[in-house]
């Protein structure tokens, strides 16, 4: 399972996460369809044999229905988080205790109208918004917050650099 990704601990699902920035330096978040009022940045599993850079662009297309973005940074780290026990038993057939995520920062190059949450049959989000960096972590479910804090800290110079002067 971790072939090609030696930094992933056993029992964790290989995954990518994407921090998508608009021209105002705001971050894209979607509200999960399957969870009451839980917001997150797009993320998803890495297919066997797939490179993380390829996976992040595929996941963006699948989850938010657009390919209009460019990768501007890739984390050097794999970040791990654990699912709450009740979720770990239900999702992914109970095979994983959590996810190992490789995060990317991307600059959105399209218009808001290019985002289509229903572009693929497997809809993940029922709503979306651009949020200011200082609001991002507060919207996220508690078990993912530490990872989000680390991602925000790592990419903060890029995020602030994207904001208008």
XYZ file of N, CA, C and O in Angstrom:
660
model
N 0.818 -1.203 0.000
C 0.000 0.000 0.000
C 0.856 1.259 0.000
O 0.495 2.253 -0.565
N 2.017 1.223 0.649
C 2.828 2.428 0.730
C 3.964 2.422 -0.291
O 4.874 3.223 -0.193
N 3.924 1.536 -1.266
C 4.951 1.506 -2.287
C 4.978 2.864 -2.986
O 3.953 3.390 -3.408
N 6.172 3.449 -3.084
C 6.297 4.755 -3.698
C 6.071 5.903 -2.722
O 6.339 7.039 -3.050
N 5.593 5.609 -1.526
C 5.333 6.632 -0.512
C 5.870 6.125 0.833
O 5.108 5.765 1.721
N 7.200 6.072 0.978
C 7.798 5.449 2.164
C 7.533 6.173 3.473
O 7.745 5.606 4.529
N 7.031 7.411 3.427
C 6.805 8.173 4.654
C 5.420 7.940 5.240
O 5.070 8.539 6.242
N 4.642 7.075 4.624
C 3.297 6.802 5.114
C 3.355 5.673 6.129
O 3.866 4.594 5.845
N 2.831 5.926 7.294
C 2.811 4.919 8.348
C 1.814 3.819 8.008
O 0.788 4.077 7.368
N 2.079 2.593 8.442
C 1.123 1.499 8.208
C -0.239 1.837 8.815
O -0.327 2.436 9.880
N -1.296 1.482 8.093
C -2.652 1.725 8.577
C -3.229 3.071 8.168
O -4.356 3.397 8.543
N -2.478 3.848 7.407
C -2.949 5.151 6.955
C -3.141 5.141 5.442
O -2.313 4.635 4.708
N -4.232 5.718 5.016
C -4.575 5.781 3.589
C -3.791 6.914 2.915
O -3.854 8.056 3.357
N -3.050 6.619 1.844
C -2.340 7.675 1.119
C -3.330 8.636 0.468
O -4.288 8.215 -0.180
N -3.093 9.912 0.641
C -4.071 10.920 0.252
C -3.354 12.218 -0.113
O -2.226 12.447 0.321
N -4.013 13.032 -0.915
C -3.537 14.392 -1.192
C -4.558 15.381 -0.654
O -5.742 15.079 -0.533
N -4.071 16.565 -0.341
C -4.945 17.663 0.061
C -4.569 18.883 -0.746
O -3.407 19.045 -1.125
N -5.579 19.728 -1.030
C -5.252 20.911 -1.805
C -5.798 22.173 -1.166
O -6.953 22.246 -0.779
N -4.902 23.126 -1.036
C -5.223 24.449 -0.547
C -5.313 25.322 -1.795
O -4.307 25.643 -2.418
N -6.538 25.638 -2.187
C -6.802 26.384 -3.410
C -7.044 27.851 -3.071
O -7.951 28.162 -2.295
N -6.231 28.725 -3.648
C -6.285 30.160 -3.359
C -6.899 30.930 -4.515
O -6.550 30.691 -5.676
N -7.774 31.874 -4.186
C -8.276 32.768 -5.232
C -7.379 34.016 -5.298
O -6.397 34.140 -4.545
N -7.709 34.939 -6.175
C -6.887 36.138 -6.378
C -6.837 37.043 -5.150
O -5.933 37.863 -5.018
N -7.802 36.896 -4.242
C -7.831 37.701 -3.019
C -7.108 37.040 -1.853
O -7.156 37.548 -0.735
N -6.489 35.875 -2.087
C -5.787 35.171 -1.021
C -6.715 34.400 -0.105
O -6.324 33.997 0.987
N -7.955 34.180 -0.553
C -8.909 33.385 0.232
C -8.783 31.921 -0.178
O -8.372 31.606 -1.296
N -9.194 31.046 0.731
C -9.034 29.611 0.559
C -10.392 28.957 0.293
O -11.389 29.272 0.956
N -10.417 28.028 -0.658
C -11.636 27.283 -0.986
C -11.913 26.243 0.103
O -11.014 25.495 0.500
N -13.164 26.193 0.559
C -13.631 25.105 1.421
C -14.990 24.645 0.917
O -15.786 25.437 0.413
N -15.227 23.350 1.060
C -16.514 22.778 0.710
C -17.164 22.170 1.941
O -16.464 21.689 2.838
N -18.489 22.210 1.980
C -19.219 21.580 3.082
C -19.528 20.155 2.677
O -20.171 19.898 1.658
N -19.073 19.206 3.480
C -19.249 17.794 3.179
C -20.725 17.423 3.117
O -21.497 17.789 3.992
N -21.059 16.682 2.096
C -22.435 16.246 1.887
C -22.857 15.226 2.946
O -24.007 15.195 3.358
N -21.908 14.418 3.422
C -22.227 13.306 4.318
C -22.118 13.635 5.805
O -22.330 12.777 6.645
N -21.778 14.858 6.147
C -21.580 15.224 7.546
C -22.221 16.579 7.801
O -22.032 17.502 7.021
N -22.929 16.692 8.883
C -23.626 17.929 9.219
C -22.644 19.072 9.461
O -21.844 19.028 10.385
N -22.680 20.066 8.613
C -21.925 21.304 8.766
C -20.427 21.118 8.978
O -19.814 21.816 9.768
N -19.825 20.151 8.281
C -18.377 19.954 8.338
C -17.765 20.470 7.037
O -18.122 20.029 5.953
N -16.854 21.410 7.169
C -16.191 22.017 6.023
C -14.768 21.490 5.930
O -14.158 21.159 6.957
N -14.252 21.432 4.717
C -12.869 21.022 4.538
C -12.359 21.512 3.189
O -13.138 21.845 2.305
N -11.035 21.512 3.062
C -10.430 21.736 1.765
C -10.523 20.416 1.007
O -10.605 19.345 1.620
N -10.535 20.452 -0.315
C -10.614 19.206 -1.081
C -9.440 18.285 -0.765
O -8.320 18.742 -0.543
N -9.731 17.001 -0.733
C -8.710 15.986 -0.482
C -9.206 14.674 -1.048
O -10.393 14.519 -1.309
N -8.302 13.740 -1.234
C -8.737 12.442 -1.722
C -7.583 11.469 -1.865
O -6.408 11.851 -1.828
N -7.940 10.218 -2.030
C -6.966 9.144 -2.076
C -6.091 9.166 -3.316
O -6.480 9.649 -4.376
N -4.899 8.635 -3.137
C -3.964 8.452 -4.239
C -4.162 7.040 -4.763
O -4.080 6.068 -4.006
N -4.444 6.912 -6.053
C -4.645 5.592 -6.658
C -3.327 4.838 -6.724
O -2.254 5.462 -6.810
N -3.366 3.496 -6.698
C -2.127 2.712 -6.820
C -1.340 3.122 -8.068
O -1.902 3.241 -9.160
N -0.050 3.385 -7.893
C 0.817 3.769 -8.994
C 0.728 5.228 -9.400
O 1.472 5.678 -10.269
N -0.169 5.991 -8.787
C -0.368 7.394 -9.138
C 0.587 8.280 -8.340
O 0.818 8.056 -7.154
N 1.118 9.285 -8.982
C 1.964 10.260 -8.302
C 1.075 11.297 -7.600
O 0.012 11.651 -8.116
N 1.525 11.819 -6.453
C 0.713 12.813 -5.744
C 0.345 14.036 -6.582
O -0.777 14.533 -6.491
N 1.257 14.538 -7.416
C 0.945 15.721 -8.243
C -0.192 15.423 -9.218
O -1.020 16.281 -9.503
N -0.223 14.223 -9.737
C -1.303 13.817 -10.630
C -2.598 13.668 -9.840
O -3.662 14.106 -10.281
N -2.489 13.069 -8.656
C -3.666 12.836 -7.820
C -4.332 14.136 -7.399
O -5.565 14.235 -7.374
N -3.543 15.154 -7.069
C -4.146 16.404 -6.590
C -4.945 17.083 -7.700
O -6.032 17.618 -7.453
N -4.458 17.023 -8.931
C -5.207 17.621 -10.043
C -6.458 16.810 -10.364
O -7.520 17.379 -10.649
N -6.365 15.500 -10.281
C -7.536 14.642 -10.499
C -8.583 14.894 -9.422
O -9.775 15.032 -9.705
N -8.162 14.932 -8.176
C -9.098 15.147 -7.073
C -9.789 16.502 -7.173
O -10.972 16.622 -6.889
N -9.053 17.523 -7.604
C -9.673 18.835 -7.772
C -10.785 18.764 -8.820
O -11.879 19.275 -8.607
N -10.501 18.103 -9.923
C -11.500 17.956 -10.981
C -12.712 17.170 -10.466
O -13.853 17.538 -10.704
N -12.455 16.070 -9.746
C -13.543 15.221 -9.248
C -14.378 15.899 -8.174
O -15.593 15.759 -8.154
N -13.743 16.617 -7.259
C -14.463 17.157 -6.113
C -15.090 18.515 -6.358
O -16.143 18.811 -5.805
N -14.431 19.356 -7.174
C -14.998 20.693 -7.368
C -15.255 21.015 -8.837
O -15.664 22.123 -9.161
N -15.026 20.041 -9.711
C -15.458 20.164 -11.097
C -14.686 21.137 -11.958
O -15.204 21.630 -12.954
N -13.449 21.422 -11.588
C -12.648 22.322 -12.419
C -11.192 21.884 -12.414
O -10.717 21.285 -11.453
N -10.524 22.187 -13.495
C -9.091 21.980 -13.594
C -8.368 23.307 -13.718
O -7.184 23.341 -14.039
N -9.074 24.393 -13.458
C -8.524 25.729 -13.661
C -7.732 26.194 -12.441
O -8.207 27.001 -11.638
N -6.538 25.643 -12.322
C -5.641 26.010 -11.238
C -4.235 25.553 -11.604
O -4.065 24.649 -12.421
N -3.275 26.186 -10.978
C -1.885 25.770 -11.168
C -1.258 25.496 -9.812
O -1.535 26.203 -8.838
N -0.445 24.462 -9.755
C 0.266 24.130 -8.520
C 1.352 25.184 -8.309
O 2.149 25.444 -9.200
N 1.359 25.760 -7.113
C 2.380 26.760 -6.794
C 3.326 26.284 -5.692
O 4.389 26.855 -5.511
N 2.944 25.228 -4.964
C 3.827 24.688 -3.929
C 3.391 23.275 -3.568
O 2.215 22.926 -3.673
N 4.357 22.492 -3.135
C 4.122 21.128 -2.665
C 4.819 20.970 -1.325
O 5.996 21.320 -1.191
N 4.117 20.450 -0.352
C 4.715 20.224 0.953
C 5.798 19.161 0.857
O 5.677 18.201 0.099
N 6.844 19.337 1.627
C 7.889 18.312 1.709
C 7.474 17.177 2.637
O 8.097 16.127 2.643
N 6.433 17.408 3.416
C 6.031 16.471 4.468
C 4.775 15.681 4.104
O 3.927 16.157 3.360
N 4.656 14.509 4.693
C 3.397 13.763 4.726
C 2.821 13.997 6.119
O 3.507 13.786 7.122
N 1.594 14.456 6.174
C 0.948 14.716 7.458
C -0.102 13.638 7.723
O -0.887 13.318 6.839
N -0.122 13.139 8.944
C -1.042 12.058 9.316
C -2.096 12.567 10.284
O -1.800 13.381 11.152
N -3.312 12.088 10.114
C -4.323 12.312 11.137
C -5.121 11.031 11.330
O -5.224 10.209 10.442
N -5.639 10.887 12.528
C -6.430 9.708 12.874
C -7.904 10.048 12.825
O -8.319 11.123 13.257
N -8.671 9.112 12.311
C -10.120 9.250 12.329
C -10.642 8.926 13.717
O -10.062 8.074 14.415
N -11.734 9.536 14.145
C -12.382 9.085 15.380
C -12.762 7.609 15.214
O -13.079 7.159 14.103
N -12.720 6.852 16.289
C -12.968 5.405 16.228
C -14.280 5.064 15.524
O -14.349 4.116 14.739
N -15.323 5.850 15.763
C -16.619 5.560 15.144
C -16.549 5.679 13.622
O -17.184 4.908 12.901
N -15.773 6.621 13.112
C -15.614 6.777 11.665
C -14.669 5.723 11.090
O -14.898 5.204 10.008
N -13.590 5.428 11.812
C -12.594 4.478 11.314
C -13.219 3.111 11.043
O -12.800 2.408 10.126
N -14.214 2.736 11.810
C -14.877 1.437 11.600
C -15.770 1.453 10.361
O -16.009 0.418 9.757
N -16.269 2.647 9.973
C -17.238 2.750 8.875
C -16.619 3.039 7.518
O -17.052 2.499 6.509
N -15.659 3.950 7.470
C -15.139 4.395 6.174
C -14.013 3.507 5.675
O -13.284 2.910 6.469
N -13.915 3.396 4.369
C -12.882 2.610 3.700
C -12.854 1.168 4.186
O -11.805 0.536 4.274
N -14.027 0.644 4.518
C -14.135 -0.746 4.946
C -13.386 -1.047 6.226
O -13.060 -2.205 6.493
N -13.087 -0.029 7.025
C -12.381 -0.240 8.283
C -10.907 -0.580 8.111
O -10.245 -0.957 9.067
N -10.373 -0.428 6.894
C -8.971 -0.813 6.632
C -7.962 0.190 7.151
O -6.784 -0.138 7.294
N -8.373 1.425 7.382
C -7.418 2.472 7.756
C -7.821 3.135 9.059
O -8.998 3.319 9.337
N -6.823 3.538 9.818
C -7.069 4.274 11.060
C -7.085 5.780 10.823
O -7.482 6.554 11.674
N -6.601 6.190 9.649
C -6.568 7.602 9.313
C -5.974 7.803 7.929
O -5.905 6.863 7.139
N -5.532 9.022 7.681
C -4.970 9.338 6.376
C -3.579 9.951 6.529
O -3.302 10.652 7.496
N -2.748 9.673 5.537
C -1.454 10.331 5.376
C -1.597 11.235 4.164
O -1.907 10.761 3.071
N -1.411 12.516 4.376
C -1.699 13.486 3.324
C -0.453 14.236 2.855
O 0.334 14.722 3.660
N -0.339 14.328 1.542
C 0.649 15.187 0.885
C -0.130 16.414 0.420
O -1.089 16.297 -0.347
N 0.226 17.599 0.904
C -0.535 18.813 0.621
C 0.119 19.651 -0.467
O 1.346 19.713 -0.577
N -0.733 20.300 -1.253
C -0.325 21.177 -2.331
C -1.066 22.505 -2.196
O -2.228 22.521 -1.798
N -0.393 23.580 -2.558
C -1.057 24.881 -2.689
C -1.230 25.136 -4.180
O -0.312 24.905 -4.970
N -2.428 25.579 -4.552
C -2.740 25.868 -5.950
C -3.366 27.250 -6.067
O -4.090 27.688 -5.173
N -3.080 27.908 -7.174
C -3.692 29.197 -7.477
C -4.835 28.960 -8.453
O -4.636 28.391 -9.525
N -6.036 29.378 -8.079
C -7.208 29.236 -8.936
C -7.090 30.232 -10.082
O -6.892 31.425 -9.869
N -7.227 29.737 -11.316
C -7.069 30.590 -12.493
C -8.394 30.827 -13.219
O -8.401 31.500 -14.252
N -9.466 30.283 -12.690
C -10.765 30.420 -13.338
C -11.634 31.463 -12.673
O -11.166 32.304 -11.896
N -12.921 31.376 -12.988
C -13.952 32.217 -12.385
C -14.785 31.334 -11.448
O -14.829 30.117 -11.627
N -15.478 31.934 -10.496
C -16.315 31.143 -9.586
C -17.283 30.243 -10.346
O -17.558 29.119 -9.918
N -17.772 30.693 -11.477
C -18.720 29.902 -12.280
C -18.097 28.616 -12.823
O -18.813 27.690 -13.211
N -16.763 28.515 -12.817
C -16.084 27.305 -13.278
C -16.146 26.175 -12.254
O -15.833 25.029 -12.568
N -16.519 26.492 -11.034
C -16.620 25.487 -9.978
C -17.988 24.826 -10.069
O -19.013 25.494 -10.049
N -17.985 23.494 -10.174
C -19.232 22.726 -10.328
C -19.160 21.494 -9.426
O -18.532 20.497 -9.776
N -19.793 21.590 -8.283
C -19.734 20.506 -7.297
C -20.421 19.232 -7.775
O -20.210 18.166 -7.193
N -21.236 19.325 -8.813
C -21.973 18.160 -9.315
C -21.407 17.638 -10.635
O -22.083 16.919 -11.361
N -20.161 17.981 -10.935
C -19.558 17.615 -12.221
C -19.322 16.109 -12.365
O -19.216 15.611 -13.478
N -19.202 15.398 -11.261
C -18.989 13.949 -11.312
C -20.094 13.252 -10.528
O -20.737 13.858 -9.671
N -20.306 11.965 -10.791
C -21.385 11.237 -10.106
C -21.210 11.129 -8.585
O -22.183 11.047 -7.857
N -19.967 11.134 -8.113
C -19.715 10.995 -6.681
C -19.520 12.386 -6.067
O -18.412 12.884 -5.947
N -20.629 13.022 -5.688
C -20.597 14.380 -5.150
C -20.109 14.346 -3.702
O -20.596 13.568 -2.888
N -19.128 15.199 -3.390
C -18.546 15.262 -2.048
C -19.107 16.416 -1.216
O -19.230 16.308 -0.011
N -19.376 17.553 -1.891
C -19.774 18.770 -1.194
C -21.147 19.235 -1.658
O -21.507 19.060 -2.819
N -21.900 19.855 -0.726
C -23.200 20.421 -1.110
C -23.177 21.951 -1.129
O -24.150 22.585 -1.514
N -22.062 22.546 -0.711
C -21.896 23.996 -0.736
C -20.404 24.296 -0.695
O -19.604 23.439 -0.303
N -20.059 25.502 -1.101
C -18.651 25.907 -1.032
C -18.568 27.402 -0.806
O -19.534 28.139 -0.995
N -17.385 27.844 -0.372
C -17.147 29.266 -0.156
C -15.646 29.533 -0.163
O -14.839 28.627 0.040
N -15.305 30.785 -0.405
C -13.938 31.255 -0.218
C -13.877 31.833 1.184
O -14.750 32.608 1.565
N -12.867 31.468 1.960
C -12.759 31.973 3.330
C -11.393 32.608 3.564
O -10.395 32.194 2.982
N -11.391 33.593 4.432
C -10.139 34.222 4.836
C -9.329 33.223 5.654
O -9.882 32.373 6.360
N -8.038 33.335 5.542
C -7.132 32.417 6.236
C -7.428 32.337 7.734
O -7.415 31.254 8.318
N -7.739 33.457 8.360
C -7.961 33.450 9.807
C -9.271 32.776 10.218
O -9.487 32.522 11.399
N -10.144 32.455 9.274
C -11.393 31.734 9.577
C -11.308 30.248 9.250
O -12.156 29.464 9.671
N -10.321 29.861 8.470
C -10.255 28.512 7.924
C -10.302 27.410 8.979
O -11.177 26.550 8.951
N -9.392 27.416 9.904
C -9.259 26.306 10.851
C -10.497 26.154 11.724
O -10.894 25.045 12.061
N -11.148 27.255 12.059
C -12.346 27.190 12.907
C -13.505 26.447 12.241
O -14.390 25.949 12.934
N -13.520 26.370 10.916
C -14.601 25.687 10.198
C -14.414 24.167 10.131
O -15.338 23.448 9.792
N -13.226 23.696 10.452
C -12.834 22.318 10.194
C -13.159 21.421 11.383
O -13.055 21.834 12.536
N -13.529 20.156 11.083
C -13.818 19.210 12.162
C -12.588 19.069 13.060
O -11.451 19.129 12.581
N -12.800 18.890 14.364
C -11.677 18.894 15.309
C -10.559 17.893 14.994
O -9.391 18.219 15.168
N -10.877 16.714 14.493
C -9.812 15.722 14.298
C -8.880 16.062 13.134
O -7.809 15.461 13.011
N -9.223 17.048 12.319
C -8.342 17.474 11.219
C -7.648 18.810 11.500
O -6.799 19.235 10.725
N -7.969 19.454 12.584
C -7.488 20.821 12.814
C -5.972 20.925 12.937
O -5.377 21.877 12.436
N -5.329 19.974 13.599
C -3.872 20.058 13.748
C -3.177 20.022 12.385
O -2.238 20.786 12.145
N -3.658 19.151 11.496
C -3.083 19.092 10.154
C -3.316 20.421 9.437
O -2.410 20.964 8.798
N -4.525 20.960 9.542
C -4.822 22.228 8.874
C -3.939 23.351 9.412
O -3.466 24.194 8.650
N -3.715 23.392 10.719
C -2.841 24.407 11.298
C -1.434 24.299 10.719
O -0.800 25.313 10.392
N -0.933 23.075 10.575
C 0.400 22.863 10.007
C 0.452 23.283 8.543
O 1.424 23.908 8.100
N -0.580 22.937 7.777
C -0.623 23.293 6.355
C -0.678 24.810 6.198
O 0.048 25.392 5.383
N -1.527 25.461 6.968
C -1.640 26.914 6.910
C -0.305 27.558 7.273
O 0.149 28.494 6.601
N 0.344 27.052 8.309
C 1.624 27.604 8.724
C 2.665 27.443 7.608
O 3.409 28.376 7.302
N 2.702 26.273 6.993
C 3.683 26.025 5.935
C 3.448 26.910 4.715
O 4.382 27.451 4.130
N 2.187 27.054 4.311
C 1.876 27.792 3.087
C 1.524 29.267 3.332
O 1.220 29.990 2.386
N 1.563 29.732 4.576
C 1.161 31.108 4.899
C 1.858 32.167 4.049
O 1.209 33.107 3.600
N 3.166 32.066 3.815
C 3.792 33.102 2.978
C 3.176 33.170 1.568
O 3.012 34.248 1.017
N 2.811 32.035 1.005
C 2.172 32.017 -0.315
C 0.780 32.613 -0.241
O 0.354 33.344 -1.144
N 0.049 32.264 0.804
C -1.323 32.737 0.962
C -1.333 34.249 1.096
O -2.071 34.955 0.413
N -0.491 34.743 1.944
C -0.438 36.195 2.142
C 0.079 36.895 0.895
O -0.325 37.983 0.573
N 0.967 36.239 0.162
C 1.481 36.795 -1.090
C 0.446 36.862 -2.183
O 0.575 37.655 -3.115
N -0.601 36.021 -2.092
C -1.657 36.009 -3.104
C -2.670 37.123 -2.884
O -3.420 37.462 -3.780
N -2.698 37.666 -1.678
C -3.683 38.706 -1.361
C -3.317 40.016 -2.055
O -2.143 40.328 -2.222
N -4.330 40.787 -2.459
C -4.050 42.065 -3.105
C -3.361 43.018 -2.145
O -3.565 42.956 -0.939
N -2.560 43.872 -2.688
C -1.806 44.814 -1.848
C -2.482 46.163 -1.831
O -3.149 46.583 -2.659
